[in-house]
Amino acid sequence: MLRVFTENDTKKIQIDEGIVVLNLGQENERILGPTRGGVEMTITPEIRDIDFDGRRGKTMGMQTIDAEDATVKVVSLCCSQEDLLRALPNAVMDEDTKVIKQDNFGVISNDKYIKTIDVITQMLDKTYKILTFNYGLHEGAFTYKAAPKAENEHNLEFIPHYTIDDASRLYSIKDSETCPITVGTE
Protein backbone atom coordinates (compact mmCIF):
# COMPACT_ATOMS: atom_id res chain seq x y z
CA MET A 1 0.00 0.00 0.00
CA LEU A 2 1.30 3.46 -0.91
CA ARG A 3 1.47 5.67 2.15
CA VAL A 4 1.01 9.33 1.26
CA PHE A 5 0.86 10.89 4.73
CA THR A 6 1.56 10.08 8.37
CA GLU A 7 -0.72 9.95 11.38
CA ASN A 8 1.05 13.08 12.64
CA ASP A 9 -0.04 14.89 9.46
CA THR A 10 -3.68 14.14 10.24
CA LYS A 11 -3.32 15.71 13.69
CA LYS A 12 -2.53 19.06 12.02
CA ILE A 13 -5.81 19.26 10.11
CA GLN A 14 -7.50 22.58 10.90
CA ILE A 15 -11.12 22.19 12.02
CA ASP A 16 -14.10 24.51 12.43
CA GLU A 17 -14.27 28.25 12.03
CA GLY A 18 -11.59 30.68 13.10
CA ILE A 19 -11.93 33.36 15.73
CA VAL A 20 -11.02 36.86 14.57
CA VAL A 21 -9.44 39.03 17.25
CA LEU A 22 -8.62 42.67 16.64
CA ASN A 23 -5.55 43.95 18.51
CA LEU A 24 -4.90 40.68 20.39
CA GLY A 25 -3.17 41.25 23.73
CA GLN A 26 -3.52 45.02 23.57
CA GLU A 27 -5.62 47.41 25.62
CA ASN A 28 -8.25 47.70 22.86
CA GLU A 29 -8.50 43.93 22.15
CA ARG A 30 -11.86 42.92 20.67
CA ILE A 31 -13.23 39.64 19.38
CA LEU A 32 -15.05 40.24 16.10
CA GLY A 33 -18.37 38.52 16.13
CA PRO A 34 -20.70 37.00 15.76
CA THR A 35 -19.62 36.10 12.26
CA ARG A 36 -21.03 33.80 9.59
CA GLY A 37 -19.26 31.54 7.13
CA GLY A 38 -15.88 31.50 8.84
CA VAL A 39 -12.90 33.60 7.85
CA GLU A 40 -10.73 33.43 4.74
CA MET A 41 -7.15 34.64 4.56
CA THR A 42 -5.26 35.05 1.31
CA ILE A 43 -1.58 35.91 0.84
CA THR A 44 -0.67 36.70 -2.76
CA PRO A 45 2.95 37.04 -3.88
CA GLU A 46 3.88 38.95 -7.03
CA ILE A 47 6.46 36.67 -8.66
CA ARG A 48 8.43 37.89 -11.64
CA ASP A 49 10.32 35.59 -13.96
CA ILE A 50 13.78 36.83 -14.94
CA ASP A 51 13.94 36.69 -18.71
CA PHE A 52 17.21 35.51 -20.25
CA ASP A 53 18.45 34.32 -23.62
CA GLY A 54 17.73 30.62 -24.13
CA ARG A 55 14.91 30.53 -21.52
CA ARG A 56 12.63 27.54 -22.10
CA GLY A 57 10.07 28.46 -19.44
CA LYS A 58 9.89 29.00 -15.71
CA THR A 59 13.37 28.40 -14.32
CA MET A 60 14.30 27.67 -10.72
CA GLY A 61 16.62 30.34 -9.32
CA MET A 62 15.50 32.81 -11.99
CA GLN A 63 12.46 34.24 -10.23
CA THR A 64 12.08 37.09 -7.79
CA ILE A 65 9.31 38.15 -5.44
CA ASP A 66 8.66 41.83 -6.11
CA ALA A 67 5.70 42.37 -3.77
CA GLU A 68 3.23 40.55 -1.57
CA ASP A 69 -0.33 41.44 -0.57
CA ALA A 70 -2.84 39.84 1.78
CA THR A 71 -6.55 39.95 2.65
CA VAL A 72 -8.65 38.77 5.57
CA LYS A 73 -12.32 38.27 4.63
CA VAL A 74 -15.04 37.77 7.22
CA VAL A 75 -18.79 38.33 7.33
CA SER A 76 -19.96 40.07 10.50
CA LEU A 77 -23.46 39.95 11.95
CA CYS A 78 -22.64 42.48 14.67
CA CYS A 79 -24.04 45.93 13.91
CA SER A 80 -22.53 47.82 16.84
CA GLN A 81 -21.42 51.35 16.03
CA GLU A 82 -17.80 50.32 16.69
CA ASP A 83 -17.97 47.43 14.22
CA LEU A 84 -19.78 49.46 11.56
CA LEU A 85 -17.14 52.19 11.89
CA ARG A 86 -14.45 49.62 10.98
CA ALA A 87 -16.18 49.16 7.60
CA LEU A 88 -16.12 52.91 6.88
CA PRO A 89 -12.57 54.26 6.61
CA ASN A 90 -13.90 57.75 5.77
CA ALA A 91 -16.16 58.05 8.81
CA VAL A 92 -15.89 59.30 12.38
CA MET A 93 -18.04 58.66 15.42
CA ASP A 94 -19.01 61.43 17.82
CA GLU A 95 -18.00 60.10 21.24
CA ASP A 96 -20.88 61.89 23.01
CA THR A 97 -23.77 61.01 20.68
CA LYS A 98 -22.25 57.81 19.18
CA VAL A 99 -23.41 58.99 15.73
CA ILE A 100 -21.27 57.91 12.74
CA LYS A 101 -20.79 60.62 10.11
CA GLN A 102 -18.84 60.93 6.88
CA ASP A 103 -15.49 62.62 7.45
CA ASN A 104 -13.38 64.80 5.18
CA PHE A 105 -11.46 63.43 2.22
CA GLY A 106 -7.68 63.19 2.15
CA VAL A 107 -4.99 60.98 3.65
CA ILE A 108 -6.42 58.21 5.83
CA SER A 109 -5.42 58.67 9.46
CA ASN A 110 -3.06 56.02 10.89
CA ASP A 111 -5.54 55.33 13.71
CA LYS A 112 -8.01 53.92 11.15
CA TYR A 113 -5.68 50.95 10.56
CA ILE A 114 -6.20 48.02 12.94
CA LYS A 115 -2.78 47.30 14.42
CA THR A 116 -3.20 43.51 14.38
CA ILE A 117 -5.87 41.14 13.13
CA ASP A 118 -5.35 37.65 14.53
CA VAL A 119 -7.19 34.60 13.26
CA ILE A 120 -7.07 31.72 15.73
CA THR A 121 -7.85 28.23 14.44
CA GLN A 122 -7.81 24.84 16.12
CA MET A 123 -6.09 21.66 14.92
CA LEU A 124 -7.28 18.09 15.50
CA ASP A 125 -4.52 17.62 18.09
CA LYS A 126 -6.06 20.48 20.17
CA THR A 127 -3.23 22.90 19.37
CA TYR A 128 -3.81 26.23 17.66
CA LYS A 129 -2.59 28.02 14.58
CA ILE A 130 -2.48 31.81 14.96
CA LEU A 131 -2.28 33.92 11.82
CA THR A 132 -1.46 37.56 12.55
CA PHE A 133 -1.95 40.32 9.99
CA ASN A 134 -0.67 43.85 10.57
CA TYR A 135 -2.29 47.24 9.98
CA GLY A 136 -5.54 46.08 8.41
CA LEU A 137 -8.02 48.43 6.78
CA HIS A 138 -11.36 47.61 5.15
CA GLU A 139 -11.17 49.17 1.70
CA GLY A 140 -14.27 47.69 0.09
CA ALA A 141 -17.84 48.84 -0.18
CA PHE A 142 -20.05 49.13 2.88
CA THR A 143 -23.30 47.21 2.47
CA TYR A 144 -26.04 47.14 5.10
CA LYS A 145 -29.05 45.02 4.15
CA ALA A 146 -32.29 44.69 6.10
CA ALA A 147 -34.42 41.84 4.77
CA PRO A 148 -37.36 39.81 6.12
CA LYS A 149 -36.46 36.73 8.16
CA ALA A 150 -32.74 37.46 7.79
CA GLU A 151 -29.91 39.13 9.63
CA ASN A 152 -27.73 41.87 8.25
CA GLU A 153 -24.43 40.47 7.04
CA HIS A 154 -21.79 43.03 6.25
CA ASN A 155 -18.62 41.94 4.56
CA LEU A 156 -15.31 43.02 5.99
CA GLU A 157 -12.29 42.62 3.78
CA PHE A 158 -9.33 43.78 5.80
CA ILE A 159 -6.24 44.45 3.75
CA PRO A 160 -3.00 44.36 5.76
CA HIS A 161 -0.55 47.17 5.05
CA TYR A 162 3.15 47.74 5.26
CA THR A 163 4.37 50.81 7.10
CA ILE A 164 6.90 53.28 5.82
CA ASP A 165 9.48 51.32 7.86
CA ASP A 166 11.22 48.91 5.47
CA ALA A 167 11.31 46.25 8.21
CA SER A 168 7.51 46.03 8.48
CA ARG A 169 5.78 42.76 7.61
CA LEU A 170 2.22 41.95 6.55
CA TYR A 171 1.83 38.69 8.43
CA SER A 172 3.18 35.97 10.70
CA ILE A 173 1.91 32.44 11.36
CA LYS A 174 2.67 30.52 14.54
CA ASP A 175 1.68 27.40 16.46
CA SER A 176 0.43 27.60 20.04
CA GLU A 177 -0.28 24.93 22.63
CA THR A 178 -2.97 27.15 24.18
CA CYS A 179 -5.65 29.47 22.88
CA PRO A 180 -4.72 33.05 23.79
CA ILE A 181 -8.37 34.06 24.34
CA THR A 182 -9.85 31.12 26.24
CA VAL A 183 -13.02 32.49 27.81
CA GLY A 184 -14.82 31.18 30.87
CA THR A 185 -12.04 29.06 32.38
CA GLU A 186 -11.03 29.46 36.00
CSV table of C-alpha atoms in Angstrom, one decimal:
chain,number,residue,atom,x,y,z
A,1,MET,CA,0.0,0.0,0.0
A,2,LEU,CA,1.3,3.5,-0.9
A,3,ARG,CA,1.5,5.7,2.2
A,4,VAL,CA,1.0,9.3,1.3
A,5,PHE,CA,0.9,10.9,4.7
A,6,THR,CA,1.6,10.1,8.4
A,7,GLU,CA,-0.7,9.9,11.4
A,8,ASN,CA,1.1,13.1,12.6
A,9,ASP,CA,0.0,14.9,9.5
A,10,THR,CA,-3.7,14.1,10.2
A,11,LYS,CA,-3.3,15.7,13.7
A,12,LYS,CA,-2.5,19.1,12.0
A,13,ILE,CA,-5.8,19.3,10.1
A,14,GLN,CA,-7.5,22.6,10.9
A,15,ILE,CA,-11.1,22.2,12.0
A,16,ASP,CA,-14.1,24.5,12.4
A,17,GLU,CA,-14.3,28.2,12.0
A,18,GLY,CA,-11.6,30.7,13.1
A,19,ILE,CA,-11.9,33.4,15.7
A,20,VAL,CA,-11.0,36.9,14.6
A,21,VAL,CA,-9.4,39.0,17.2
A,22,LEU,CA,-8.6,42.7,16.6
A,23,ASN,CA,-5.5,43.9,18.5
A,24,LEU,CA,-4.9,40.7,20.4
A,25,GLY,CA,-3.2,41.2,23.7
A,26,GLN,CA,-3.5,45.0,23.6
A,27,GLU,CA,-5.6,47.4,25.6
A,28,ASN,CA,-8.2,47.7,22.9
A,29,GLU,CA,-8.5,43.9,22.1
A,30,ARG,CA,-11.9,42.9,20.7
A,31,ILE,CA,-13.2,39.6,19.4
A,32,LEU,CA,-15.0,40.2,16.1
A,33,GLY,CA,-18.4,38.5,16.1
A,34,PRO,CA,-20.7,37.0,15.8
A,35,THR,CA,-19.6,36.1,12.3
A,36,ARG,CA,-21.0,33.8,9.6
A,37,GLY,CA,-19.3,31.5,7.1
A,38,GLY,CA,-15.9,31.5,8.8
A,39,VAL,CA,-12.9,33.6,7.8
A,40,GLU,CA,-10.7,33.4,4.7
A,41,MET,CA,-7.2,34.6,4.6
A,42,THR,CA,-5.3,35.0,1.3
A,43,ILE,CA,-1.6,35.9,0.8
A,44,THR,CA,-0.7,36.7,-2.8
A,45,PRO,CA,3.0,37.0,-3.9
A,46,GLU,CA,3.9,38.9,-7.0
A,47,ILE,CA,6.5,36.7,-8.7
A,48,ARG,CA,8.4,37.9,-11.6
A,49,ASP,CA,10.3,35.6,-14.0
A,50,ILE,CA,13.8,36.8,-14.9
A,51,ASP,CA,13.9,36.7,-18.7
A,52,PHE,CA,17.2,35.5,-20.3
A,53,ASP,CA,18.5,34.3,-23.6
A,54,GLY,CA,17.7,30.6,-24.1
A,55,ARG,CA,14.9,30.5,-21.5
A,56,ARG,CA,12.6,27.5,-22.1
A,57,GLY,CA,10.1,28.5,-19.4
A,58,LYS,CA,9.9,29.0,-15.7
A,59,THR,CA,13.4,28.4,-14.3
A,60,MET,CA,14.3,27.7,-10.7
A,61,GLY,CA,16.6,30.3,-9.3
A,62,MET,CA,15.5,32.8,-12.0
A,63,GLN,CA,12.5,34.2,-10.2
A,64,THR,CA,12.1,37.1,-7.8
A,65,ILE,CA,9.3,38.1,-5.4
A,66,ASP,CA,8.7,41.8,-6.1
A,67,ALA,CA,5.7,42.4,-3.8
A,68,GLU,CA,3.2,40.5,-1.6
A,69,ASP,CA,-0.3,41.4,-0.6
A,70,ALA,CA,-2.8,39.8,1.8
A,71,THR,CA,-6.5,39.9,2.7
A,72,VAL,CA,-8.6,38.8,5.6
A,73,LYS,CA,-12.3,38.3,4.6
A,74,VAL,CA,-15.0,37.8,7.2
A,75,VAL,CA,-18.8,38.3,7.3
A,76,SER,CA,-20.0,40.1,10.5
A,77,LEU,CA,-23.5,39.9,11.9
A,78,CYS,CA,-22.6,42.5,14.7
A,79,CYS,CA,-24.0,45.9,13.9
A,80,SER,CA,-22.5,47.8,16.8
A,81,GLN,CA,-21.4,51.3,16.0
A,82,GLU,CA,-17.8,50.3,16.7
A,83,ASP,CA,-18.0,47.4,14.2
A,84,LEU,CA,-19.8,49.5,11.6
A,85,LEU,CA,-17.1,52.2,11.9
A,86,ARG,CA,-14.4,49.6,11.0
A,87,ALA,CA,-16.2,49.2,7.6
A,88,LEU,CA,-16.1,52.9,6.9
A,89,PRO,CA,-12.6,54.3,6.6
A,90,ASN,CA,-13.9,57.8,5.8
A,91,ALA,CA,-16.2,58.0,8.8
A,92,VAL,CA,-15.9,59.3,12.4
A,93,MET,CA,-18.0,58.7,15.4
A,94,ASP,CA,-19.0,61.4,17.8
A,95,GLU,CA,-18.0,60.1,21.2
A,96,ASP,CA,-20.9,61.9,23.0
A,97,THR,CA,-23.8,61.0,20.7
A,98,LYS,CA,-22.2,57.8,19.2
A,99,VAL,CA,-23.4,59.0,15.7
A,100,ILE,CA,-21.3,57.9,12.7
A,101,LYS,CA,-20.8,60.6,10.1
A,102,GLN,CA,-18.8,60.9,6.9
A,103,ASP,CA,-15.5,62.6,7.4
A,104,ASN,CA,-13.4,64.8,5.2
A,105,PHE,CA,-11.5,63.4,2.2
A,106,GLY,CA,-7.7,63.2,2.1
A,107,VAL,CA,-5.0,61.0,3.6
A,108,ILE,CA,-6.4,58.2,5.8
A,109,SER,CA,-5.4,58.7,9.5
A,110,ASN,CA,-3.1,56.0,10.9
A,111,ASP,CA,-5.5,55.3,13.7
A,112,LYS,CA,-8.0,53.9,11.2
A,113,TYR,CA,-5.7,50.9,10.6
A,114,ILE,CA,-6.2,48.0,12.9
A,115,LYS,CA,-2.8,47.3,14.4
A,116,THR,CA,-3.2,43.5,14.4
A,117,ILE,CA,-5.9,41.1,13.1
A,118,ASP,CA,-5.3,37.7,14.5
A,119,VAL,CA,-7.2,34.6,13.3
A,120,ILE,CA,-7.1,31.7,15.7
A,121,THR,CA,-7.9,28.2,14.4
A,122,GLN,CA,-7.8,24.8,16.1
A,123,MET,CA,-6.1,21.7,14.9
A,124,LEU,CA,-7.3,18.1,15.5
A,125,ASP,CA,-4.5,17.6,18.1
A,126,LYS,CA,-6.1,20.5,20.2
A,127,THR,CA,-3.2,22.9,19.4
A,128,TYR,CA,-3.8,26.2,17.7
A,129,LYS,CA,-2.6,28.0,14.6
A,130,ILE,CA,-2.5,31.8,15.0
A,131,LEU,CA,-2.3,33.9,11.8
A,132,THR,CA,-1.5,37.6,12.5
A,133,PHE,CA,-2.0,40.3,10.0
A,134,ASN,CA,-0.7,43.9,10.6
A,135,TYR,CA,-2.3,47.2,10.0
A,136,GLY,CA,-5.5,46.1,8.4
A,137,LEU,CA,-8.0,48.4,6.8
A,138,HIS,CA,-11.4,47.6,5.2
A,139,GLU,CA,-11.2,49.2,1.7
A,140,GLY,CA,-14.3,47.7,0.1
A,141,ALA,CA,-17.8,48.8,-0.2
A,142,PHE,CA,-20.1,49.1,2.9
A,143,THR,CA,-23.3,47.2,2.5
A,144,TYR,CA,-26.0,47.1,5.1
A,145,LYS,CA,-29.0,45.0,4.1
A,146,ALA,CA,-32.3,44.7,6.1
A,147,ALA,CA,-34.4,41.8,4.8
A,148,PRO,CA,-37.4,39.8,6.1
A,149,LYS,CA,-36.5,36.7,8.2
A,150,ALA,CA,-32.7,37.5,7.8
A,151,GLU,CA,-29.9,39.1,9.6
A,152,ASN,CA,-27.7,41.9,8.3
A,153,GLU,CA,-24.4,40.5,7.0
A,154,HIS,CA,-21.8,43.0,6.3
A,155,ASN,CA,-18.6,41.9,4.6
A,156,LEU,CA,-15.3,43.0,6.0
A,157,GLU,CA,-12.3,42.6,3.8
A,158,PHE,CA,-9.3,43.8,5.8
A,159,ILE,CA,-6.2,44.5,3.8
A,160,PRO,CA,-3.0,44.4,5.8
A,161,HIS,CA,-0.5,47.2,5.1
A,162,TYR,CA,3.1,47.7,5.3
A,163,THR,CA,4.4,50.8,7.1
A,164,ILE,CA,6.9,53.3,5.8
A,165,ASP,CA,9.5,51.3,7.9
A,166,ASP,CA,11.2,48.9,5.5
A,167,ALA,CA,11.3,46.2,8.2
A,168,SER,CA,7.5,46.0,8.5
A,169,ARG,CA,5.8,42.8,7.6
A,170,LEU,CA,2.2,41.9,6.6
A,171,TYR,CA,1.8,38.7,8.4
A,172,SER,CA,3.2,36.0,10.7
A,173,ILE,CA,1.9,32.4,11.4
A,174,LYS,CA,2.7,30.5,14.5
A,175,ASP,CA,1.7,27.4,16.5
A,176,SER,CA,0.4,27.6,20.0
A,177,GLU,CA,-0.3,24.9,22.6
A,178,THR,CA,-3.0,27.1,24.2
A,179,CYS,CA,-5.7,29.5,22.9
A,180,PRO,CA,-4.7,33.0,23.8
A,181,ILE,CA,-8.4,34.1,24.3
A,182,THR,CA,-9.8,31.1,26.2
A,183,VAL,CA,-13.0,32.5,27.8
A,184,GLY,CA,-14.8,31.2,30.9
A,185,THR,CA,-12.0,29.1,32.4
A,186,GLU,CA,-11.0,29.5,36.0
